[in-house]
Amino acid sequence: MLNKKSIDDINVKGKKVLVRCDFNVPLQEGKITDENRLVAALPTLKKLIADGGRLILCSHLGKPKGEPKPELSLAPVAVRLSELLGQEVKFAADPEVVGPNAKAAVAEMKDGDVILLENTRYRIEETKNGDAFSKDLASLADVFVNDAFGTAHRAHCSNVGVTKYIDTAVVGYLMQKEIDFLGNAVNNPERPMVAILGGAKVSSKISVINNLLDKVDTLIIGGGMSYTFAKAQGNEVGKSLLEEDYLDYALEMIKKAEEKGVKFLLPVDTVVTKEFSKDAESRVVEGSMEPDEMGMDIGPKTRELYADAVKSAKTVVWNGPMGVFEFPKFAEGTIAVAQALADIDATTIIGGGDSAAAVNQLGFGDKMSHISTGGGASLEFLEGKELPGVAAANDK
Ligand code: AMP
């Protein structure tokens, strides 16, 4: 369990509550194309409203790199959030985030009112955790709530710096839920526990593999990163994604798994093509590929092997697609794994980022126990690192 104070431990009646949310949603021409993160924020916001807090919401959106970029304004979020909450969310359109609009809006607030500040990354200090902006944010509020799991692995003004200037700093329900799910899965799992790792690169998941080998009963590898393992074991992988610098590391991990008695599963067959395109002609290969071929997905035997390996699992953590799932023709392996997780009676946890997108896009969203809202944050958690955004909250 998370040893941090939460919104259940404080009284916000009549208080100005700065809530760091994760409203970093994808936008296309001013329209929100995936509102999962907004929906995920609602339980915390509703609780604070019901308790009579005066809510000042803040978030970053995209990477405006310290200057106002109209296409990255949070204005559309205020509109959609008003609809979702069923009450007005007043947008404070200050390019400096904490400016005359925000201050006037805060001064007029009544209990249960909600305002949203402009994109915190309009301020250059935000990502540098600079004091001036942390103080500005803190000057608006009496209490700070951090519910932005997606940025918890970063130490920025709006999630860490601000806690230097506001004594009461607690976590919201979403943060609590994320840490409880991921924390239980990693540190206190119901066994057998299986981790499935995929995605493009071994290098980005080294520490995750290493840390998880100390925790899991079975580790399953798929996606682009599997070719480095295949090559290390003496197979030719043609033009597939390959990280030559990590061949030794791959062997080390296989050895570590053996020593620990962890079942380590690698693909036994691969769907290969001669070009990286959505309707490239393909064939299934066991063992070595031809020099002009590249791996795009796990093959049918591997899909069966992996589905079988999770059948008796009680806890499964999955991060990273099994192939180039953005091309429907090469999404079969990722679909098969999603289906296998949907079919079992286990706690199933999907790391954020591409795996969450894949599971939602393929229609398995409501079949999983938990889909994390944080890609980078969930990975760092699986690496066993402390998240600064969580550490900054008051201890219980
Ligand atoms: P990551 O961000 O490391 O989880 O990687 C996700 C990306 O890995 C997705 O965009 C996938 O298309 C890509 N990917 C997965 N398998 C392969 C593969 N066999 N070849 C190339 N890219 C892949």
Short mmCIF file of C-alpha atoms and ligand atoms in Angstrom, two decimals:
data_model
loop_
_atom_site.label_atom_id
_atom_site.label_comp_id
_atom_site.label_asym_id
_atom_site.label_seq_id
_atom_site.Cartn_x
_atom_site.Cartn_y
_atom_site.Cartn_z
CA MET A 1 0.00 0.00 0.00
CA LEU A 2 1.07 3.53 -0.75
CA ASN A 3 2.37 5.22 2.38
CA LYS A 4 1.33 8.72 1.30
CA LYS A 5 -1.50 10.93 2.46
CA SER A 6 -4.42 11.07 0.09
CA ILE A 7 -7.46 13.28 -0.41
CA ASP A 8 -9.23 11.05 2.13
CA ASP A 9 -6.86 12.32 4.83
CA ILE A 10 -7.56 16.06 4.47
CA ASN A 11 -10.44 18.50 4.85
CA VAL A 12 -10.78 20.81 1.85
CA LYS A 13 -14.01 22.63 2.78
CA GLY A 14 -13.65 26.26 1.73
CA LYS A 15 -9.99 25.75 0.79
CA LYS A 16 -8.28 26.58 -2.48
CA VAL A 17 -7.01 23.26 -3.81
CA LEU A 18 -4.42 23.16 -6.57
CA VAL A 19 -4.87 19.83 -8.38
CA ARG A 20 -2.13 18.64 -10.72
CA CYS A 21 -4.00 16.52 -13.27
CA ASP A 22 -2.76 14.63 -16.30
CA PHE A 23 -4.75 16.25 -19.08
CA ASN A 24 -2.06 15.51 -21.64
CA VAL A 25 -4.56 14.18 -24.19
CA PRO A 26 -4.10 13.73 -27.93
CA LEU A 27 -5.63 16.61 -29.93
CA GLN A 28 -6.43 16.80 -33.61
CA GLU A 29 -7.52 20.21 -34.91
CA GLY A 30 -8.64 21.23 -31.44
CA LYS A 31 -10.62 18.01 -30.88
CA ILE A 32 -9.72 15.53 -28.14
CA THR A 33 -9.27 12.12 -29.81
CA ASP A 34 -8.84 10.03 -26.65
CA GLU A 35 -10.39 11.24 -23.41
CA ASN A 36 -9.35 8.33 -21.15
CA ARG A 37 -7.17 10.62 -19.07
CA LEU A 38 -10.02 13.09 -18.49
CA VAL A 39 -12.37 10.31 -17.44
CA ALA A 40 -9.68 8.85 -15.16
CA ALA A 41 -9.41 12.21 -13.34
CA LEU A 42 -13.13 12.45 -12.50
CA PRO A 43 -13.29 10.46 -9.21
CA THR A 44 -10.76 12.78 -7.54
CA LEU A 45 -12.38 15.94 -8.90
CA LYS A 46 -15.90 14.84 -7.90
CA LYS A 47 -14.77 13.98 -4.38
CA LEU A 48 -13.05 17.36 -3.90
CA ILE A 49 -16.07 19.23 -5.31
CA ALA A 50 -18.46 17.30 -3.07
CA ASP A 51 -16.27 18.17 -0.07
CA GLY A 52 -16.57 21.89 -0.84
CA GLY A 53 -13.06 22.54 -2.13
CA ARG A 54 -12.34 25.36 -4.58
CA LEU A 55 -10.54 23.55 -7.37
CA ILE A 56 -7.71 25.08 -9.37
CA LEU A 57 -6.70 22.48 -11.94
CA CYS A 58 -3.40 22.46 -13.80
CA SER A 59 -1.70 20.19 -16.32
CA HIS A 60 0.76 20.20 -19.16
CA LEU A 61 -0.22 19.34 -22.73
CA GLY A 62 2.37 18.26 -25.27
CA LYS A 63 5.70 20.02 -25.53
CA PRO A 64 5.33 23.78 -26.08
CA LYS A 65 8.91 24.14 -24.75
CA GLY A 66 8.36 27.16 -22.56
CA GLU A 67 6.30 29.38 -24.84
CA PRO A 68 2.60 29.82 -25.51
CA LYS A 69 1.56 27.70 -28.50
CA PRO A 70 -2.15 28.18 -29.27
CA GLU A 71 -2.47 24.63 -30.68
CA LEU A 72 -1.38 23.29 -27.28
CA SER A 73 -3.78 25.37 -25.20
CA LEU A 74 -5.83 23.50 -22.60
CA ALA A 75 -8.96 25.45 -23.64
CA PRO A 76 -10.58 22.42 -25.35
CA VAL A 77 -10.01 20.38 -22.18
CA ALA A 78 -11.94 22.94 -20.11
CA VAL A 79 -14.89 22.61 -22.48
CA ARG A 80 -14.96 18.79 -22.43
CA LEU A 81 -14.31 18.61 -18.71
CA SER A 82 -17.30 20.91 -18.06
CA GLU A 83 -19.47 18.40 -19.91
CA LEU A 84 -18.03 15.41 -18.09
CA LEU A 85 -18.40 17.04 -14.66
CA GLY A 86 -21.78 18.58 -15.41
CA GLN A 87 -20.66 21.98 -14.15
CA GLU A 88 -18.71 24.94 -15.44
CA VAL A 89 -14.93 24.64 -15.62
CA LYS A 90 -13.75 28.21 -16.05
CA PHE A 91 -10.63 28.49 -18.21
CA ALA A 92 -8.00 31.02 -17.09
CA ALA A 93 -6.35 31.93 -20.39
CA ASP A 94 -3.10 33.44 -19.14
CA PRO A 95 -0.05 32.85 -21.36
CA GLU A 96 2.05 33.06 -18.18
CA VAL A 97 -0.29 30.42 -16.60
CA VAL A 98 -0.54 32.27 -13.29
CA GLY A 99 -1.63 35.73 -14.46
CA PRO A 100 -4.44 38.26 -14.07
CA ASN A 101 -7.15 35.91 -15.39
CA ALA A 102 -6.21 33.12 -13.03
CA LYS A 103 -5.91 35.45 -10.04
CA ALA A 104 -9.27 37.12 -10.72
CA ALA A 105 -10.99 33.76 -11.23
CA VAL A 106 -9.55 32.40 -7.97
CA ALA A 107 -10.63 35.50 -6.06
CA GLU A 108 -14.24 34.97 -7.19
CA MET A 109 -14.45 31.26 -6.46
CA LYS A 110 -17.08 29.71 -4.24
CA ASP A 111 -16.97 26.28 -2.62
CA GLY A 112 -17.23 23.54 -5.26
CA ASP A 113 -16.18 25.82 -8.15
CA VAL A 114 -13.61 24.62 -10.68
CA ILE A 115 -11.14 26.56 -12.80
CA LEU A 116 -8.44 25.28 -15.15
CA LEU A 117 -5.12 27.03 -15.66
CA GLU A 118 -3.32 27.23 -19.03
CA ASN A 119 -0.73 24.61 -20.11
CA THR A 120 2.00 24.58 -17.42
CA ARG A 121 4.68 24.02 -20.05
CA TYR A 122 3.99 27.48 -21.48
CA ARG A 123 6.38 28.46 -18.70
CA ILE A 124 10.04 27.76 -19.36
CA GLU A 125 10.70 26.97 -15.67
CA GLU A 126 8.17 24.12 -15.55
CA THR A 127 10.38 21.28 -16.78
CA LYS A 128 13.42 22.69 -14.96
CA ASN A 129 11.60 22.73 -11.64
CA GLY A 130 12.44 26.45 -11.34
CA ASP A 131 11.46 28.32 -8.20
CA ALA A 132 9.65 31.32 -9.70
CA PHE A 133 6.92 29.24 -11.32
CA SER A 134 6.63 26.87 -8.35
CA LYS A 135 6.01 29.93 -6.12
CA ASP A 136 3.49 31.39 -8.58
CA LEU A 137 1.49 28.17 -8.58
CA ALA A 138 1.68 27.80 -4.81
CA SER A 139 0.51 31.41 -4.30
CA LEU A 140 -2.91 30.45 -5.67
CA ALA A 141 -3.73 27.67 -3.22
CA ASP A 142 -3.86 26.38 0.37
CA VAL A 143 -3.57 22.68 -0.42
CA PHE A 144 -1.93 20.65 -3.21
CA VAL A 145 -3.22 17.41 -4.71
CA ASN A 146 -1.16 15.44 -7.20
CA ASP A 147 -3.21 13.11 -9.37
CA ALA A 148 -0.97 13.13 -12.47
CA PHE A 149 0.56 9.66 -12.58
CA GLY A 150 1.67 10.22 -16.19
CA THR A 151 4.25 12.81 -15.08
CA ALA A 152 5.12 11.28 -11.71
CA HIS A 153 8.53 10.18 -13.04
CA ARG A 154 9.49 13.82 -13.64
CA ALA A 155 10.38 16.48 -11.07
CA HIS A 156 8.71 19.58 -12.46
CA CYS A 157 7.28 22.75 -10.84
CA SER A 158 3.66 21.66 -11.05
CA ASN A 159 4.14 18.28 -9.37
CA VAL A 160 7.27 18.59 -7.22
CA GLY A 161 8.52 22.21 -6.97
CA VAL A 162 5.17 23.50 -5.76
CA THR A 163 5.30 21.23 -2.69
CA LYS A 164 8.21 23.34 -1.37
CA TYR A 165 5.75 26.19 -0.89
CA ILE A 166 2.55 24.39 0.13
CA ASP A 167 2.72 22.34 3.31
CA THR A 168 -0.22 20.07 2.64
CA ALA A 169 0.57 17.91 -0.39
CA VAL A 170 -1.40 14.71 -0.95
CA VAL A 171 -2.16 12.28 -3.78
CA GLY A 172 -5.47 11.82 -5.56
CA TYR A 173 -7.43 8.63 -6.26
CA LEU A 174 -5.93 8.03 -9.69
CA MET A 175 -2.38 8.25 -8.40
CA GLN A 176 -3.30 5.97 -5.53
CA LYS A 177 -4.93 3.42 -7.85
CA GLU A 178 -1.99 3.38 -10.25
CA ILE A 179 0.53 2.84 -7.48
CA ASP A 180 -1.62 0.24 -5.74
CA PHE A 181 -2.06 -1.82 -8.91
CA LEU A 182 1.52 -1.57 -10.11
CA GLY A 183 2.96 -1.83 -6.61
CA ASN A 184 0.99 -4.94 -5.69
CA ALA A 185 1.78 -6.57 -9.01
CA VAL A 186 5.50 -6.01 -8.63
CA ASN A 187 6.02 -6.39 -4.89
CA ASN A 188 3.26 -8.61 -3.66
CA PRO A 189 1.78 -10.46 -6.64
CA GLU A 190 -0.59 -13.36 -6.53
CA ARG A 191 1.39 -16.12 -8.26
CA PRO A 192 2.13 -17.32 -10.83
CA MET A 193 3.18 -13.88 -12.01
CA VAL A 194 3.96 -13.29 -15.68
CA ALA A 195 5.45 -10.21 -17.31
CA ILE A 196 5.16 -9.64 -21.04
CA LEU A 197 7.51 -7.13 -22.61
CA GLY A 198 7.49 -5.95 -26.19
CA GLY A 199 7.96 -2.76 -28.16
CA ALA A 200 10.78 -1.49 -30.25
CA LYS A 201 13.97 -1.52 -28.23
CA VAL A 202 15.80 -3.61 -25.66
CA SER A 203 17.80 -0.55 -24.63
CA SER A 204 14.72 1.28 -23.34
CA LYS A 205 13.66 -1.70 -21.22
CA ILE A 206 16.94 -3.02 -19.88
CA SER A 207 16.33 -2.06 -16.27
CA VAL A 208 12.75 -3.31 -16.49
CA ILE A 209 13.87 -6.76 -17.65
CA ASN A 210 16.58 -6.86 -15.02
CA ASN A 211 14.27 -5.79 -12.18
CA LEU A 212 11.38 -8.02 -13.23
CA LEU A 213 13.61 -11.10 -13.39
CA ASP A 214 13.83 -10.80 -9.59
CA LYS A 215 10.04 -10.78 -9.27
CA VAL A 216 8.31 -12.91 -11.89
CA ASP A 217 7.75 -16.61 -12.52
CA THR A 218 7.68 -16.19 -16.29
CA LEU A 219 9.07 -13.44 -18.54
CA ILE A 220 7.80 -13.25 -22.11
CA ILE A 221 9.55 -11.20 -24.79
CA GLY A 222 8.05 -10.09 -28.11
CA GLY A 223 8.15 -7.21 -30.58
CA GLY A 224 11.17 -5.50 -32.06
CA MET A 225 13.30 -6.13 -29.00
CA SER A 226 13.11 -9.91 -29.44
CA TYR A 227 15.43 -9.84 -32.48
CA THR A 228 18.40 -8.80 -30.37
CA PHE A 229 17.79 -11.91 -28.26
CA ALA A 230 17.34 -14.07 -31.38
CA LYS A 231 20.61 -12.81 -32.83
CA ALA A 232 22.42 -13.32 -29.52
CA GLN A 233 21.30 -16.95 -29.66
CA GLY A 234 22.84 -17.37 -33.11
CA ASN A 235 19.91 -16.73 -35.44
CA GLU A 236 20.13 -14.39 -38.44
CA VAL A 237 17.61 -11.55 -38.19
CA GLY A 238 18.10 -9.85 -41.59
CA LYS A 239 16.99 -6.21 -41.59
CA SER A 240 14.98 -6.51 -38.36
CA LEU A 241 15.35 -4.02 -35.52
CA LEU A 242 18.60 -4.98 -33.83
CA GLU A 243 20.74 -3.42 -31.15
CA GLU A 244 24.21 -4.90 -31.65
CA ASP A 245 25.47 -3.25 -28.46
CA TYR A 246 23.04 -5.28 -26.40
CA LEU A 247 23.84 -8.81 -27.59
CA ASP A 248 25.89 -9.60 -24.49
CA TYR A 249 23.24 -8.10 -22.29
CA ALA A 250 20.63 -10.33 -23.94
CA LEU A 251 22.69 -13.42 -23.11
CA GLU A 252 23.22 -12.20 -19.57
CA MET A 253 19.48 -11.85 -19.07
CA ILE A 254 18.85 -15.36 -20.41
CA LYS A 255 21.48 -16.64 -17.96
CA LYS A 256 20.02 -14.66 -15.06
CA ALA A 257 16.59 -16.17 -15.79
CA GLU A 258 18.10 -19.67 -15.71
CA GLU A 259 19.82 -19.01 -12.40
CA LYS A 260 16.64 -17.62 -10.88
CA GLY A 261 14.45 -20.42 -12.20
CA VAL A 262 12.40 -17.92 -14.19
CA LYS A 263 10.81 -19.24 -17.36
CA PHE A 264 12.09 -16.98 -20.16
CA LEU A 265 10.07 -17.20 -23.37
CA LEU A 266 11.24 -15.90 -26.73
CA PRO A 267 9.44 -16.13 -30.08
CA VAL A 268 9.71 -19.51 -31.83
CA ASP A 269 8.42 -18.13 -35.13
CA THR A 270 8.19 -14.71 -36.75
CA VAL A 271 6.12 -13.02 -39.45
CA VAL A 272 8.66 -11.46 -41.82
CA THR A 273 8.47 -9.10 -44.80
CA LYS A 274 10.93 -7.57 -47.24
CA GLU A 275 9.73 -4.03 -46.65
CA PHE A 276 8.33 -2.01 -43.78
CA SER A 277 4.85 -1.25 -45.11
CA LYS A 278 1.28 -1.93 -44.13
CA ASP A 279 0.50 -4.44 -46.86
CA ALA A 280 3.90 -5.94 -47.50
CA GLU A 281 3.85 -9.59 -48.52
CA SER A 282 4.79 -11.79 -45.58
CA ARG A 283 5.83 -15.30 -44.61
CA VAL A 284 6.39 -17.10 -41.33
CA VAL A 285 9.96 -18.05 -40.40
CA GLU A 286 11.32 -20.37 -37.71
CA GLY A 287 15.01 -19.85 -36.96
CA SER A 288 17.04 -17.60 -39.25
CA MET A 289 15.60 -14.99 -41.63
CA GLU A 290 17.00 -14.15 -45.07
CA PRO A 291 19.30 -11.10 -45.23
CA ASP A 292 16.62 -8.99 -46.97
CA GLU A 293 13.85 -9.91 -44.51
CA MET A 294 12.66 -8.20 -41.34
CA GLY A 295 10.48 -9.30 -38.44
CA MET A 296 7.11 -7.55 -38.12
CA ASP A 297 5.14 -9.71 -35.67
CA ILE A 298 5.28 -12.89 -33.61
CA GLY A 299 4.20 -15.97 -35.59
CA PRO A 300 1.22 -18.31 -34.98
CA LYS A 301 3.16 -20.87 -32.91
CA THR A 302 4.50 -18.12 -30.67
CA ARG A 303 0.99 -16.70 -30.20
CA GLU A 304 -0.15 -20.11 -29.00
CA LEU A 305 2.89 -20.56 -26.79
CA TYR A 306 2.35 -17.16 -25.14
CA ALA A 307 -1.41 -17.64 -24.69
CA ASP A 308 -0.65 -20.97 -23.04
CA ALA A 309 1.96 -19.45 -20.77
CA VAL A 310 -0.50 -16.96 -19.27
CA LYS A 311 -3.35 -19.46 -18.83
CA SER A 312 -2.52 -20.37 -15.25
CA ALA A 313 -1.19 -16.89 -14.32
CA LYS A 314 -2.78 -14.96 -11.46
CA THR A 315 -0.98 -11.69 -12.16
CA VAL A 316 0.13 -10.40 -15.57
CA VAL A 317 1.91 -7.16 -16.36
CA TRP A 318 2.22 -6.23 -20.03
CA ASN A 319 4.24 -3.43 -21.58
CA GLY A 320 4.93 -3.06 -25.30
CA PRO A 321 3.25 -4.49 -28.42
CA MET A 322 4.26 -7.86 -29.93
CA GLY A 323 4.69 -6.42 -33.41
CA VAL A 324 3.99 -3.44 -35.62
CA PHE A 325 0.38 -3.32 -34.40
CA GLU A 326 -0.29 0.00 -36.12
CA PHE A 327 -0.48 -2.01 -39.39
CA PRO A 328 -3.55 -4.31 -39.05
CA LYS A 329 -1.82 -7.09 -40.97
CA PHE A 330 0.90 -7.22 -38.29
CA ALA A 331 -1.34 -6.71 -35.26
CA GLU A 332 -2.28 -10.40 -34.97
CA GLY A 333 0.34 -11.22 -32.35
CA THR A 334 -0.62 -8.25 -30.20
CA ILE A 335 -4.31 -9.15 -30.59
CA ALA A 336 -3.60 -12.77 -29.61
CA VAL A 337 -1.86 -11.68 -26.41
CA ALA A 338 -4.63 -9.17 -25.60
CA GLN A 339 -7.21 -11.93 -26.19
CA ALA A 340 -5.28 -14.34 -23.97
CA LEU A 341 -5.25 -11.78 -21.14
CA ALA A 342 -8.95 -11.06 -21.67
CA ASP A 343 -9.71 -14.78 -21.30
CA ILE A 344 -7.95 -15.50 -18.00
CA ASP A 345 -9.07 -15.06 -14.43
CA ALA A 346 -6.16 -12.97 -13.21
CA THR A 347 -5.14 -9.43 -12.34
CA THR A 348 -4.09 -8.00 -15.70
CA ILE A 349 -2.19 -4.73 -15.81
CA ILE A 350 -1.30 -2.87 -18.96
CA GLY A 351 1.58 -0.39 -18.87
CA GLY A 352 0.71 2.91 -20.49
CA GLY A 353 1.88 4.32 -23.80
CA ASP A 354 1.75 2.04 -26.82
CA SER A 355 0.48 -1.04 -25.00
CA ALA A 356 -2.45 0.90 -23.56
CA ALA A 357 -3.16 2.38 -26.99
CA ALA A 358 -2.98 -1.09 -28.57
CA VAL A 359 -5.33 -2.67 -26.02
CA ASN A 360 -7.85 0.17 -26.28
CA GLN A 361 -7.61 0.42 -30.05
CA LEU A 362 -8.11 -3.33 -30.45
CA GLY A 363 -11.20 -3.21 -28.20
CA PHE A 364 -9.93 -5.07 -25.12
CA GLY A 365 -9.93 -2.05 -22.80
CA ASP A 366 -12.69 -3.12 -20.44
CA LYS A 367 -11.36 -6.68 -20.19
CA MET A 368 -8.23 -5.66 -18.27
CA SER A 369 -8.02 -5.08 -14.52
CA HIS A 370 -6.02 -1.89 -14.94
CA ILE A 371 -4.71 0.14 -17.86
CA SER A 372 -2.14 2.62 -16.68
CA THR A 373 -2.44 6.28 -17.74
CA GLY A 374 1.34 6.65 -17.62
CA GLY A 375 3.75 5.16 -20.15
CA GLY A 376 7.13 6.42 -18.93
CA ALA A 377 5.96 6.52 -15.32
CA SER A 378 4.76 2.91 -15.32
CA LEU A 379 8.02 1.77 -16.91
CA GLU A 380 10.10 3.55 -14.28
CA PHE A 381 7.91 2.02 -11.63
CA LEU A 382 8.53 -1.45 -13.09
CA GLU A 383 12.25 -0.64 -13.01
CA GLY A 384 11.90 -0.29 -9.25
CA LYS A 385 12.65 3.45 -9.25
CA GLU A 386 11.12 5.94 -6.86
CA LEU A 387 8.83 8.40 -8.66
CA PRO A 388 9.61 12.01 -7.62
CA GLY A 389 5.99 13.09 -8.09
CA VAL A 390 4.90 10.51 -5.54
CA ALA A 391 7.82 11.02 -3.17
CA ALA A 392 6.95 14.74 -2.86
CA ALA A 393 3.58 14.06 -1.22
CA ASN A 394 3.24 14.04 2.61
CA ASP A 395 3.89 10.70 4.30
CA LYS A 396 1.02 9.06 6.17
P1 AMP B 1 7.86 0.96 -27.33
O1 AMP B 1 7.62 2.42 -27.33
O2 AMP B 1 9.30 0.58 -27.11
O3 AMP B 1 6.89 0.17 -26.48
O4 AMP B 1 7.64 0.50 -28.83
C1 AMP B 1 6.38 0.54 -29.46
C2 AMP B 1 6.61 0.46 -30.94
O5 AMP B 1 7.33 -0.72 -31.24
C3 AMP B 1 5.34 0.41 -31.75
O6 AMP B 1 5.25 1.59 -32.51
C4 AMP B 1 5.54 -0.81 -32.64
O7 AMP B 1 5.18 -0.59 -33.99
C5 AMP B 1 7.03 -1.06 -32.56
N1 AMP B 1 7.37 -2.45 -32.86
C6 AMP B 1 6.93 -3.55 -32.26
N2 AMP B 1 7.40 -4.65 -32.88
C7 AMP B 1 8.16 -4.24 -33.91
C8 AMP B 1 8.90 -4.90 -34.93
N3 AMP B 1 8.92 -6.21 -35.01
N4 AMP B 1 9.55 -4.14 -35.82
C9 AMP B 1 9.50 -2.79 -35.74
N5 AMP B 1 8.81 -2.11 -34.81
C10 AMP B 1 8.15 -2.82 -33.90
#
